[in-house]
């Protein structure tokens, strides 16, 4: 039975507290597009995406009007392109990226994900050629997103692939230097990558997914922050309960939209991702949630503990609200996309080392972090290796989206616009891990990989 107070509360969440559906993402299988002819491959990919997602934007807009719930982004994810590109050349892979861009533009969506490779145990010819093409693909497109999975708890860390990604990131930064090295903002290096993630830049349509599927990501840092502020000086048990109840309400909105979108589009409903996804807008910050919990500034001692409690409470509340939960499902801490994180970095309180510690207890990892453009590739590999190790050892997803902003130094900032926000350049330790990285091979899987 509808409760008037609950309806009014939800309206207030939307109007005053930045509650929205961050994305409706349609996953599309491209396995039936495989062709030995490069042009035929591109044509089939374009036709499949256009046919499958032709109504995605219009349906999203209709649901917005019906319920008054903002749906910020309509997106598409596809089968990892390295799995369907096969032995085409690196130039051929770039042409596939341009095909993805053309389809996304014609559909009117804001991002398309799946220019991806899974190399956590080794590289196929197709994966190797796709990885080599990433800098060119991302510099010659605007809304194509790329991801590479270099590790898993079951297999360990593919250090050869990880080393290669340091050079790929540097090259991507150089080729997009006229746009603040924005190409790196569309490239993620993963451990334990989820196959049903609706959020960019890491979204792709996994190998166990149906032909098409709808996955939804919600956003509610502002709602949680307001609920905590209203709670006043209660103890942590009561605070956790408040966060759980708030997360439940936020996720129910996502479940409603996901179910309706799937029904209207005639495709299966996949998952709701519970992640608290911030934006640069004031009042929509995970850092401010933590500060409302009692920290003077995000990054202060106690931040990791507060984030662990927040993440756990969000999951406990959200999982009760949706029949299927997946993706990343936790709290995001992207620096450039979170006004509170930006402020904490500018104050000198939040460092890359503290962010790394925080990633052990929340979603994703070192996300949207801008570093000096002259940072050595080996140092970037070290940053990736540290973060990926956290994911492998703890059986969780971690990732790195780091941006060596060409020509920029600590004290500068780069503005990417829109949801990608503004990133202050963060300092890194320049002592080289090159000898360690250059050993290559695979870091063995931890012993708990054998728990099956």
Tab-separated table of N, CA, C and O in Angstrom, residues 290-344:
chain	number	residue	atom	x	y	z
A	290	UNK	N	31.056	10.933	4.345
A	290	UNK	CA	32.017	10.564	5.381
A	290	UNK	C	32.216	11.695	6.386
A	290	UNK	O	32.336	11.453	7.600
A	291	UNK	N	32.222	12.918	5.892
A	291	UNK	CA	32.390	14.058	6.792
A	291	UNK	C	31.164	14.251	7.674
A	291	UNK	O	31.276	14.615	8.851
A	292	UNK	N	29.991	13.985	7.129
A	292	UNK	CA	28.779	14.045	7.948
A	292	UNK	C	28.764	12.960	9.021
A	292	UNK	O	28.091	13.104	10.052
A	293	UNK	N	29.498	11.892	8.793
A	293	UNK	CA	29.607	10.840	9.803
A	293	UNK	C	30.481	11.265	10.975
A	293	UNK	O	30.465	10.618	12.025
A	294	UNK	N	31.282	12.318	10.770
A	294	UNK	CA	32.056	12.831	11.892
A	294	UNK	C	33.512	13.130	11.620
A	294	UNK	O	34.262	13.462	12.546
A	295	UNK	N	33.937	13.035	10.365
A	295	UNK	CA	35.323	13.357	10.038
A	295	UNK	C	35.447	14.844	9.729
A	295	UNK	O	34.582	15.424	9.064
A	296	UNK	N	36.529	15.448	10.185
A	296	UNK	CA	36.750	16.863	9.861
A	296	UNK	C	36.950	17.045	8.369
A	296	UNK	O	36.481	18.021	7.780
A	297	UNK	N	37.661	16.099	7.751
A	297	UNK	CA	37.892	16.154	6.308
A	297	UNK	C	38.140	14.744	5.807
A	297	UNK	O	38.809	13.938	6.476
A	298	UNK	N	37.608	14.411	4.651
A	298	UNK	CA	37.883	13.112	4.038
A	298	UNK	C	39.388	12.958	3.839
A	298	UNK	O	40.043	13.859	3.296
A	299	UNK	N	39.912	11.844	4.277
A	299	UNK	CA	41.353	11.623	4.227
A	299	UNK	C	41.991	11.666	5.596
A	299	UNK	O	43.122	11.208	5.772
A	300	UNK	N	41.266	12.202	6.577
A	300	UNK	CA	41.763	12.203	7.951
A	300	UNK	C	41.827	10.773	8.477
A	300	UNK	O	41.192	9.862	7.940
A	301	UNK	N	42.607	10.564	9.527
A	301	UNK	CA	42.629	9.256	10.158
A	301	UNK	C	41.213	8.900	10.611
A	301	UNK	O	40.519	9.712	11.217
A	302	UNK	N	40.797	7.694	10.314
A	302	UNK	CA	39.420	7.270	10.569
A	302	UNK	C	38.591	7.169	9.303
A	302	UNK	O	37.498	6.591	9.325
A	303	UNK	N	39.121	7.696	8.190
A	303	UNK	CA	38.362	7.694	6.936
A	303	UNK	C	38.087	6.273	6.442
A	303	UNK	O	36.974	5.967	5.996
A	304	UNK	N	39.091	5.407	6.510
A	304	UNK	CA	38.902	4.042	6.021
A	304	UNK	C	37.847	3.307	6.844
A	304	UNK	O	37.004	2.582	6.301
A	305	UNK	N	37.859	3.516	8.159
A	305	UNK	CA	36.861	2.879	9.022
A	305	UNK	C	35.455	3.378	8.701
A	305	UNK	O	34.505	2.594	8.618
A	306	UNK	N	35.325	4.692	8.514
A	306	UNK	CA	34.017	5.257	8.192
A	306	UNK	C	33.517	4.744	6.845
A	306	UNK	O	32.331	4.417	6.688
A	307	UNK	N	34.421	4.648	5.876
A	307	UNK	CA	34.043	4.170	4.548
A	307	UNK	C	33.650	2.698	4.592
A	307	UNK	O	32.715	2.270	3.905
A	308	UNK	N	34.359	1.907	5.388
A	308	UNK	CA	34.013	0.487	5.521
A	308	UNK	C	32.601	0.325	6.076
A	308	UNK	O	31.816	-0.500	5.594
A	309	UNK	N	32.273	1.123	7.084
A	309	UNK	CA	30.935	1.051	7.670
A	309	UNK	C	29.879	1.497	6.671
A	309	UNK	O	28.826	0.865	6.511
A	310	UNK	N	30.155	2.586	5.944
A	310	UNK	CA	29.224	3.087	4.932
A	310	UNK	C	28.983	2.037	3.857
A	310	UNK	O	27.831	1.746	3.495
A	311	UNK	N	30.044	1.444	3.359
A	311	UNK	CA	29.932	0.468	2.284
A	311	UNK	C	29.108	-0.745	2.711
A	311	UNK	O	28.241	-1.226	1.972
A	312	UNK	N	29.367	-1.225	3.904
A	312	UNK	CA	28.647	-2.386	4.418
A	312	UNK	C	27.160	-2.081	4.596
A	312	UNK	O	26.296	-2.881	4.222
A	313	UNK	N	26.855	-0.912	5.158
A	313	UNK	CA	25.455	-0.556	5.395
A	313	UNK	C	24.700	-0.370	4.079
A	313	UNK	O	23.536	-0.765	3.960
A	314	UNK	N	25.349	0.226	3.098
A	314	UNK	CA	24.724	0.404	1.782
A	314	UNK	C	24.393	-0.954	1.163
A	314	UNK	O	23.300	-1.158	0.626
A	315	UNK	N	25.315	-1.898	1.244
A	315	UNK	CA	25.072	-3.227	0.677
A	315	UNK	C	23.939	-3.942	1.415
A	315	UNK	O	23.077	-4.567	0.796
A	316	UNK	N	23.950	-3.866	2.745
A	316	UNK	CA	22.921	-4.551	3.524
A	316	UNK	C	21.533	-3.996	3.236
A	316	UNK	O	20.556	-4.744	3.157
A	317	UNK	N	21.432	-2.681	3.097
A	317	UNK	CA	20.136	-2.094	2.785
A	317	UNK	C	19.719	-2.336	1.351
A	317	UNK	O	18.561	-2.670	1.071
A	318	UNK	N	20.662	-2.213	0.430
A	318	UNK	CA	20.339	-2.338	-0.984
A	318	UNK	C	19.967	-3.734	-1.409
A	318	UNK	O	19.086	-3.931	-2.254
A	319	UNK	N	20.625	-4.743	-0.805
A	319	UNK	CA	20.388	-6.108	-1.254
A	319	UNK	C	18.971	-6.578	-0.921
A	319	UNK	O	18.439	-7.485	-1.565
A	320	UNK	N	18.351	-5.949	0.045
A	320	UNK	CA	16.969	-6.289	0.386
A	320	UNK	C	15.965	-5.647	-0.564
A	320	UNK	O	14.797	-6.028	-0.585
A	321	UNK	N	16.435	-4.677	-1.350
A	321	UNK	CA	15.511	-3.885	-2.160
A	321	UNK	C	15.411	-4.352	-3.606
A	321	UNK	O	14.532	-3.904	-4.334
A	322	UNK	N	16.314	-5.228	-4.019
A	322	UNK	CA	16.314	-5.650	-5.416
A	322	UNK	C	16.421	-7.156	-5.511
A	322	UNK	O	17.126	-7.804	-4.717
A	323	UNK	N	15.733	-7.724	-6.486
A	323	UNK	CA	15.782	-9.174	-6.679
A	323	UNK	C	17.130	-9.625	-7.213
A	323	UNK	O	17.551	-10.759	-6.991
A	324	UNK	N	17.824	-8.750	-7.936
A	324	UNK	CA	19.129	-9.095	-8.499
A	324	UNK	C	20.070	-7.910	-8.323
A	324	UNK	O	19.860	-6.840	-8.889
A	325	UNK	N	21.134	-8.118	-7.557
A	325	UNK	CA	22.137	-7.079	-7.307
A	325	UNK	C	23.450	-7.533	-7.929
A	325	UNK	O	23.799	-8.716	-7.870
A	326	UNK	N	24.180	-6.620	-8.540
A	326	UNK	CA	25.452	-7.005	-9.165
A	326	UNK	C	26.312	-5.810	-9.454
A	326	UNK	O	26.265	-4.802	-8.746
A	327	UNK	N	27.084	-5.927	-10.523
A	327	UNK	CA	27.988	-4.842	-10.873
A	327	UNK	C	29.072	-4.680	-9.832
A	327	UNK	O	29.745	-5.631	-9.447
A	328	UNK	N	29.214	-3.466	-9.321
A	328	UNK	CA	30.247	-3.146	-8.340
A	328	UNK	C	29.665	-3.032	-6.939
A	328	UNK	O	30.205	-3.551	-5.981
A	329	UNK	N	28.558	-2.313	-6.801
A	329	UNK	CA	27.752	-2.286	-5.581
A	329	UNK	C	28.532	-1.914	-4.326
A	329	UNK	O	28.885	-2.743	-3.503
A	330	UNK	N	28.772	-0.639	-4.176
A	330	UNK	CA	29.399	-0.102	-2.974
A	330	UNK	C	29.474	1.396	-3.064
A	330	UNK	O	28.596	2.028	-3.626
A	331	UNK	N	30.523	1.980	-2.541
A	331	UNK	CA	30.718	3.425	-2.628
A	331	UNK	C	31.871	3.719	-3.575
A	331	UNK	O	32.950	3.146	-3.452
A	332	UNK	N	31.642	4.587	-4.550
A	332	UNK	CA	32.695	5.010	-5.466
A	332	UNK	C	33.478	6.168	-4.848
A	332	UNK	O	32.891	7.031	-4.190
A	333	UNK	N	34.789	6.219	-5.120
A	333	UNK	CA	35.586	7.345	-4.643
A	333	UNK	C	36.432	7.937	-5.782
A	333	UNK	O	37.648	8.067	-5.663
A	334	UNK	N	35.794	8.328	-6.890
A	334	UNK	CA	36.550	8.957	-7.977
A	334	UNK	C	36.885	10.400	-7.612
A	334	UNK	O	36.009	11.186	-7.273
A	335	UNK	N	38.146	10.757	-7.674
A	335	UNK	CA	38.555	12.080	-7.190
A	335	UNK	C	37.905	13.191	-8.006
A	335	UNK	O	37.257	14.086	-7.464
A	336	UNK	N	38.041	13.142	-9.329
A	336	UNK	CA	37.579	14.273	-10.142
A	336	UNK	C	36.061	14.403	-10.163
A	336	UNK	O	35.536	15.465	-10.483
A	337	UNK	N	35.348	13.315	-9.842
A	337	UNK	CA	33.888	13.316	-9.943
A	337	UNK	C	33.201	13.573	-8.604
A	337	UNK	O	31.983	13.427	-8.498
A	338	UNK	N	33.961	13.968	-7.595
A	338	UNK	CA	33.423	14.125	-6.248
A	338	UNK	C	33.941	15.433	-5.666
A	338	UNK	O	35.142	15.568	-5.393
A	339	UNK	N	33.032	16.392	-5.465
A	339	UNK	CA	33.448	17.729	-5.005
A	339	UNK	C	34.183	17.660	-3.675
A	339	UNK	O	35.156	18.398	-3.448
A	340	UNK	N	33.745	16.780	-2.779
A	340	UNK	CA	34.400	16.649	-1.483
A	340	UNK	C	35.791	16.062	-1.592
A	340	UNK	O	36.708	16.472	-0.858
A	341	UNK	N	35.971	15.089	-2.486
A	341	UNK	CA	37.299	14.517	-2.709
A	341	UNK	C	38.251	15.567	-3.267
A	341	UNK	O	39.413	15.674	-2.845
A	342	UNK	N	37.766	16.354	-4.220
A	342	UNK	CA	38.590	17.414	-4.805
A	342	UNK	C	39.051	18.378	-3.719
A	342	UNK	O	40.238	18.740	-3.634
A	343	UNK	N	38.119	18.798	-2.870
A	343	UNK	CA	38.450	19.731	-1.789
A	343	UNK	C	39.477	19.130	-0.835
A	343	UNK	O	40.418	19.804	-0.407
A	344	UNK	N	39.327	17.843	-0.509
A	344	UNK	CA	40.256	17.189	0.412
A	344	UNK	C	41.658	17.095	-0.170
A	344	UNK	O	42.657	17.260	0.552
